[in-house]
Amino acid sequence: MALSGRVGILTGLRYRGKQGMLNWILHRITGLGIVFLVGTHVVAAFFLQHIGDNVSARITAIYESRPTQLVVYFCVLFHALNGARVAVMDLFPRLIRYERELTWLQWGIFIPAYGLPAFFLLQAALIGQA
Amino acid sequence: MQRSRPIRSAGSFEYSLWMFTRLSGLALLLFAAVSMAAAFMLGGRTELDLPTFVRWMFFPNPNHVVNSKIPDVSVGWSNAFWQVYSTIMIFLAAGHGLNGVRMVLEDYVSRPLLVTVLRAAILLFWLGAFVVAVYVILAS
């Protein structure tokens, strides 16, 4: 694709890689997101527990808030399901023929598994339950 | 003009890391499922709320569930099994994550010296994170 490295985002997204390319991009973004979140959580929790400063208390409040939970759950669930699909296809190359079907299966699991908790989180946020 | 990443032959170190990423990813899914099931079997349904469940799922350590209603962690929740379990989990997760960061960086960095420096930094960071994690696990 962007071998020259000088391709804009819109041109890049018009590359006809279909599901595979979009999954690859999302896998990368969600993976980096998880590393960032876990790193922040470890550092902030360490300082909160041992020093108890305001900055780490504020960071903790941000990553424990509902919008962050929605993002984090998206990252973890997508990365887990997409990674499982890729790993299974790499370990059993005969399954690469069924990549389309496996991708549909992946989203078939993702949508209810993400949608239900997200619905209850949003409902709790809007109605004001715990 | 950048070149695409060269294909490594089977048996090379790069190939082992490629395989490690696949296997550790699948293993982490299994580990998360097992520690969640174990939390239910230890009676977590009445003693843990959902966030605490998720904390136990990804890092089964008594210090990680201090905000729960567990009456006595020395029964089931705190023992050598969970110490070994979470050490293996941290080893796999940190290796998987930081090797992934290295793969992403090496797609955008092509100067050999910078690549070497970044690799060394990531290796140091991984070792440091692992030592801190083992300290936390053994201290609780």
CSV table of C-alpha atoms in Angstrom, one decimal:
chain,number,residue,atom,x,y,z
A,1,MET,CA,0.0,0.0,0.0
A,2,ALA,CA,1.6,3.2,1.2
A,3,LEU,CA,5.1,2.3,0.3
A,4,SER,CA,6.2,5.9,-0.2
A,5,GLY,CA,4.7,6.8,3.2
A,6,ARG,CA,3.1,10.0,1.7
A,7,VAL,CA,-0.5,8.9,1.4
A,8,GLY,CA,-3.3,10.8,3.2
A,9,ILE,CA,-5.8,9.0,5.4
A,10,LEU,CA,-8.7,9.3,3.0
A,11,THR,CA,-6.6,7.9,0.1
A,12,GLY,CA,-5.4,5.2,2.3
A,13,LEU,CA,-8.9,4.2,3.4
A,14,ARG,CA,-9.9,4.0,-0.3
A,15,TYR,CA,-7.4,1.3,-0.8
A,16,ARG,CA,-9.5,-1.8,-1.7
A,17,GLY,CA,-8.3,-4.0,1.1
A,18,LYS,CA,-11.8,-4.5,2.3
A,19,GLN,CA,-12.4,-6.3,5.7
A,20,GLY,CA,-8.8,-7.5,6.0
A,21,MET,CA,-7.3,-4.0,5.8
A,22,LEU,CA,-9.9,-2.4,8.1
A,23,ASN,CA,-9.5,-5.2,10.7
A,24,TRP,CA,-5.7,-4.8,10.5
A,25,ILE,CA,-5.9,-1.1,11.2
A,26,LEU,CA,-8.4,-1.6,14.0
A,27,HIS,CA,-6.2,-4.4,15.5
A,28,ARG,CA,-3.3,-2.1,15.5
A,29,ILE,CA,-5.2,0.9,17.1
A,30,THR,CA,-6.9,-1.3,19.7
A,31,GLY,CA,-3.6,-3.1,20.5
A,32,LEU,CA,-1.8,0.2,21.1
A,33,GLY,CA,-4.8,1.4,23.1
A,34,ILE,CA,-4.6,-1.6,25.4
A,35,VAL,CA,-0.8,-1.1,26.0
A,36,PHE,CA,-1.5,2.6,26.7
A,37,LEU,CA,-4.4,1.9,29.1
A,38,VAL,CA,-2.6,-0.9,31.0
A,39,GLY,CA,0.6,1.2,31.3
A,40,THR,CA,-1.4,4.2,32.6
A,41,HIS,CA,-3.3,2.0,35.0
A,42,VAL,CA,-0.2,0.4,36.4
A,43,VAL,CA,1.7,3.7,36.9
A,44,ALA,CA,-1.4,5.6,38.2
A,45,ALA,CA,-2.3,2.8,40.6
A,46,PHE,CA,1.2,2.6,41.9
A,47,PHE,CA,1.4,6.3,42.7
A,48,LEU,CA,-2.1,6.4,44.1
A,49,GLN,CA,-1.4,3.6,46.5
A,50,HIS,CA,2.1,4.7,47.6
A,51,ILE,CA,1.9,8.5,47.4
A,52,GLY,CA,-1.8,9.3,47.0
A,53,ASP,CA,-1.3,12.4,44.9
A,54,ASN,CA,-4.0,14.4,43.1
A,55,VAL,CA,-2.7,13.7,39.6
A,56,SER,CA,-3.0,9.9,39.8
A,57,ALA,CA,-6.4,10.2,41.5
A,58,ARG,CA,-7.6,12.3,38.6
A,59,ILE,CA,-6.1,9.9,36.0
A,60,THR,CA,-7.8,7.0,37.9
A,61,ALA,CA,-11.1,8.8,37.8
A,62,ILE,CA,-10.7,9.2,34.0
A,63,TYR,CA,-10.1,5.6,33.2
A,64,GLU,CA,-12.8,4.4,35.6
A,65,SER,CA,-15.4,6.7,34.0
A,66,ARG,CA,-18.1,5.2,31.7
A,67,PRO,CA,-16.9,6.7,28.4
A,68,THR,CA,-13.4,5.2,29.0
A,69,GLN,CA,-15.0,1.9,29.9
A,70,LEU,CA,-16.8,1.8,26.6
A,71,VAL,CA,-13.6,2.5,24.7
A,72,VAL,CA,-11.6,0.0,26.7
A,73,TYR,CA,-14.1,-2.7,26.3
A,74,PHE,CA,-14.2,-2.1,22.6
A,75,CYS,CA,-10.4,-2.3,22.4
A,76,VAL,CA,-10.1,-5.5,24.5
A,77,LEU,CA,-13.0,-7.4,22.9
A,78,PHE,CA,-12.2,-6.5,19.3
A,79,HIS,CA,-8.5,-7.2,19.8
A,80,ALA,CA,-9.3,-10.6,21.4
A,81,LEU,CA,-11.8,-11.8,18.8
A,82,ASN,CA,-9.8,-10.5,15.8
A,83,GLY,CA,-6.6,-11.8,17.2
A,84,ALA,CA,-8.1,-15.2,17.8
A,85,ARG,CA,-9.4,-15.3,14.2
A,86,VAL,CA,-5.9,-14.3,12.8
A,87,ALA,CA,-4.1,-16.8,15.1
A,88,VAL,CA,-6.4,-19.6,14.2
A,89,MET,CA,-6.0,-18.9,10.5
A,90,ASP,CA,-2.2,-18.7,10.8
A,91,LEU,CA,-2.0,-21.9,12.7
A,92,PHE,CA,-4.4,-23.8,10.4
A,93,PRO,CA,-3.8,-22.2,7.0
A,94,ARG,CA,-6.5,-24.4,5.4
A,95,LEU,CA,-9.0,-22.0,7.1
A,96,ILE,CA,-7.8,-19.0,5.2
A,97,ARG,CA,-10.3,-20.0,2.5
A,98,TYR,CA,-13.1,-19.2,4.9
A,99,GLU,CA,-11.7,-15.8,6.0
A,100,ARG,CA,-15.0,-14.0,4.9
A,101,GLU,CA,-17.1,-16.4,6.9
A,102,LEU,CA,-14.8,-16.2,9.9
A,103,THR,CA,-14.9,-12.4,9.8
A,104,TRP,CA,-18.7,-12.6,9.8
A,105,LEU,CA,-18.6,-15.0,12.8
A,106,GLN,CA,-16.2,-12.6,14.5
A,107,TRP,CA,-18.7,-9.7,14.2
A,108,GLY,CA,-21.6,-12.0,15.0
A,109,ILE,CA,-20.0,-12.6,18.4
A,110,PHE,CA,-18.7,-9.0,18.8
A,111,ILE,CA,-22.0,-7.2,18.2
A,112,PRO,CA,-24.0,-8.9,21.0
A,113,ALA,CA,-21.1,-9.2,23.3
A,114,TYR,CA,-20.3,-5.5,23.0
A,115,GLY,CA,-23.8,-4.2,22.5
A,116,LEU,CA,-25.4,-5.7,25.6
A,117,PRO,CA,-23.0,-4.4,28.2
A,118,ALA,CA,-22.7,-1.1,26.3
A,119,PHE,CA,-26.5,-0.8,26.4
A,120,PHE,CA,-26.6,-1.3,30.1
A,121,LEU,CA,-23.7,1.1,30.7
A,122,LEU,CA,-25.4,3.8,28.7
A,123,GLN,CA,-28.8,3.1,30.4
A,124,ALA,CA,-27.2,3.3,33.8
A,125,ALA,CA,-25.5,6.6,32.7
A,126,LEU,CA,-28.7,8.1,31.4
A,127,ILE,CA,-31.1,6.9,34.2
A,128,GLY,CA,-28.5,7.3,36.9
A,129,GLN,CA,-28.2,3.8,38.4
A,130,ALA,CA,-24.9,2.5,39.7
B,1,MET,CA,10.7,4.5,-0.9
B,2,GLN,CA,10.4,2.2,2.1
B,3,ARG,CA,10.6,-1.5,1.6
B,4,SER,CA,8.1,-3.9,3.1
B,5,ARG,CA,9.1,-6.1,6.0
B,6,PRO,CA,11.2,-9.0,4.8
B,7,ILE,CA,9.8,-12.5,5.3
B,8,ARG,CA,11.7,-14.5,8.0
B,9,SER,CA,12.4,-18.1,7.5
B,10,ALA,CA,11.1,-20.7,9.9
B,11,GLY,CA,13.4,-21.3,12.8
B,12,SER,CA,14.7,-17.7,13.0
B,13,PHE,CA,14.3,-15.6,16.2
B,14,GLU,CA,11.8,-13.3,14.3
B,15,TYR,CA,9.8,-16.4,13.4
B,16,SER,CA,9.7,-17.5,17.1
B,17,LEU,CA,8.4,-14.1,18.1
B,18,TRP,CA,5.8,-14.3,15.3
B,19,MET,CA,4.7,-17.7,16.7
B,20,PHE,CA,4.9,-16.4,20.3
B,21,THR,CA,2.4,-13.6,19.5
B,22,ARG,CA,-0.1,-16.1,18.1
B,23,LEU,CA,0.3,-18.6,20.9
B,24,SER,CA,0.4,-16.1,23.8
B,25,GLY,CA,-2.7,-14.4,22.4
B,26,LEU,CA,-4.6,-17.6,22.4
B,27,ALA,CA,-3.2,-18.6,25.8
B,28,LEU,CA,-4.2,-15.2,27.3
B,29,LEU,CA,-7.8,-15.8,26.2
B,30,LEU,CA,-7.7,-19.2,27.9
B,31,PHE,CA,-6.1,-17.7,31.1
B,32,ALA,CA,-8.8,-15.0,31.3
B,33,ALA,CA,-11.5,-17.6,30.9
B,34,VAL,CA,-10.1,-19.9,33.5
B,35,SER,CA,-9.5,-17.1,36.2
B,36,MET,CA,-13.1,-15.8,35.6
B,37,ALA,CA,-14.5,-19.3,36.0
B,38,ALA,CA,-12.4,-19.8,39.1
B,39,ALA,CA,-13.6,-16.6,40.6
B,40,PHE,CA,-17.2,-17.9,40.2
B,41,MET,CA,-16.3,-21.2,41.7
B,42,LEU,CA,-14.7,-19.4,44.7
B,43,GLY,CA,-18.0,-17.7,45.4
B,44,GLY,CA,-17.2,-14.5,43.6
B,45,ARG,CA,-20.8,-14.0,42.5
B,46,THR,CA,-21.8,-12.7,46.0
B,47,GLU,CA,-18.4,-11.2,46.9
B,48,LEU,CA,-17.2,-9.4,43.8
B,49,ASP,CA,-18.9,-6.7,41.7
B,50,LEU,CA,-18.4,-6.6,38.0
B,51,PRO,CA,-15.3,-4.3,37.8
B,52,THR,CA,-13.6,-6.4,40.5
B,53,PHE,CA,-14.5,-9.5,38.5
B,54,VAL,CA,-12.7,-8.1,35.5
B,55,ARG,CA,-9.7,-7.1,37.6
B,56,TRP,CA,-9.5,-10.7,38.9
B,57,MET,CA,-9.9,-12.0,35.4
B,58,PHE,CA,-6.9,-10.3,34.0
B,59,PHE,CA,-4.6,-10.2,37.1
B,60,PRO,CA,-5.7,-12.7,39.8
B,61,ASN,CA,-4.0,-11.1,42.8
B,62,PRO,CA,-5.5,-10.4,46.2
B,63,ASN,CA,-4.2,-6.9,46.1
B,64,HIS,CA,-6.2,-6.3,43.0
B,65,VAL,CA,-9.5,-7.1,44.6
B,66,VAL,CA,-9.1,-5.1,47.9
B,67,ASN,CA,-12.4,-3.3,47.3
B,68,SER,CA,-14.5,-6.5,47.3
B,69,LYS,CA,-16.5,-8.2,50.0
B,70,ILE,CA,-14.2,-11.3,50.3
B,71,PRO,CA,-14.2,-12.1,54.0
B,72,ASP,CA,-10.9,-14.0,54.1
B,73,VAL,CA,-8.5,-14.0,51.1
B,74,SER,CA,-6.3,-16.7,52.6
B,75,VAL,CA,-9.1,-19.2,51.7
B,76,GLY,CA,-8.6,-19.9,48.0
B,77,TRP,CA,-7.9,-16.4,46.7
B,78,SER,CA,-4.4,-16.0,48.0
B,79,ASN,CA,-2.0,-18.9,47.4
B,80,ALA,CA,1.0,-20.1,45.4
B,81,PHE,CA,-1.3,-21.3,42.6
B,82,TRP,CA,-2.5,-17.7,41.8
B,83,GLN,CA,1.1,-16.3,42.3
B,84,VAL,CA,2.4,-18.7,39.6
B,85,TYR,CA,-0.7,-18.2,37.5
B,86,SER,CA,-0.4,-14.4,37.4
B,87,THR,CA,3.3,-14.5,36.9
B,88,ILE,CA,2.9,-16.5,33.7
B,89,MET,CA,0.0,-14.2,32.7
B,90,ILE,CA,2.1,-11.1,33.1
B,91,PHE,CA,5.1,-12.7,31.3
B,92,LEU,CA,2.8,-13.5,28.3
B,93,ALA,CA,0.9,-10.3,28.3
B,94,ALA,CA,3.9,-8.0,28.6
B,95,GLY,CA,5.8,-9.9,25.9
B,96,HIS,CA,2.8,-9.9,23.6
B,97,GLY,CA,2.1,-6.2,24.1
B,98,LEU,CA,5.6,-4.8,24.0
B,99,ASN,CA,6.5,-7.1,21.0
B,100,GLY,CA,3.5,-5.7,19.3
B,101,VAL,CA,4.6,-2.1,20.0
B,102,ARG,CA,8.0,-3.1,18.5
B,103,MET,CA,6.3,-4.4,15.3
B,104,VAL,CA,4.4,-1.2,14.9
B,105,LEU,CA,7.4,1.0,15.5
B,106,GLU,CA,9.5,-1.0,13.0
B,107,ASP,CA,6.9,-0.4,10.3
B,108,TYR,CA,7.6,3.3,10.6
B,109,VAL,CA,11.3,3.5,11.7
B,110,SER,CA,13.8,2.3,9.2
B,111,ARG,CA,17.1,3.8,10.4
B,112,PRO,CA,19.1,0.8,11.8
B,113,LEU,CA,20.6,2.7,14.7
B,114,LEU,CA,17.2,4.0,15.8
B,115,VAL,CA,15.7,0.5,15.5
B,116,THR,CA,18.5,-0.9,17.7
B,117,VAL,CA,17.9,1.8,20.3
B,118,LEU,CA,14.2,1.3,20.3
B,119,ARG,CA,14.6,-2.5,20.6
B,120,ALA,CA,16.9,-2.0,23.6
B,121,ALA,CA,14.5,0.4,25.2
B,122,ILE,CA,11.5,-1.9,24.8
B,123,LEU,CA,13.6,-4.9,26.2
B,124,LEU,CA,14.6,-2.8,29.2
B,125,PHE,CA,11.0,-1.7,29.7
B,126,TRP,CA,9.7,-5.3,29.5
B,127,LEU,CA,12.3,-6.5,32.0
B,128,GLY,CA,11.5,-3.6,34.4
B,129,ALA,CA,7.7,-4.2,34.1
B,130,PHE,CA,8.2,-7.9,34.7
B,131,VAL,CA,10.4,-7.3,37.8
B,132,VAL,CA,7.9,-4.9,39.2
B,133,ALA,CA,5.0,-7.3,38.5
B,134,VAL,CA,6.8,-10.2,40.2
B,135,TYR,CA,7.5,-7.9,43.2
B,136,VAL,CA,3.8,-7.0,43.5
B,137,ILE,CA,2.7,-10.6,43.1
B,138,LEU,CA,5.2,-11.9,45.8
B,139,ALA,CA,4.5,-9.0,48.2
B,140,SER,CA,0.7,-9.6,48.4
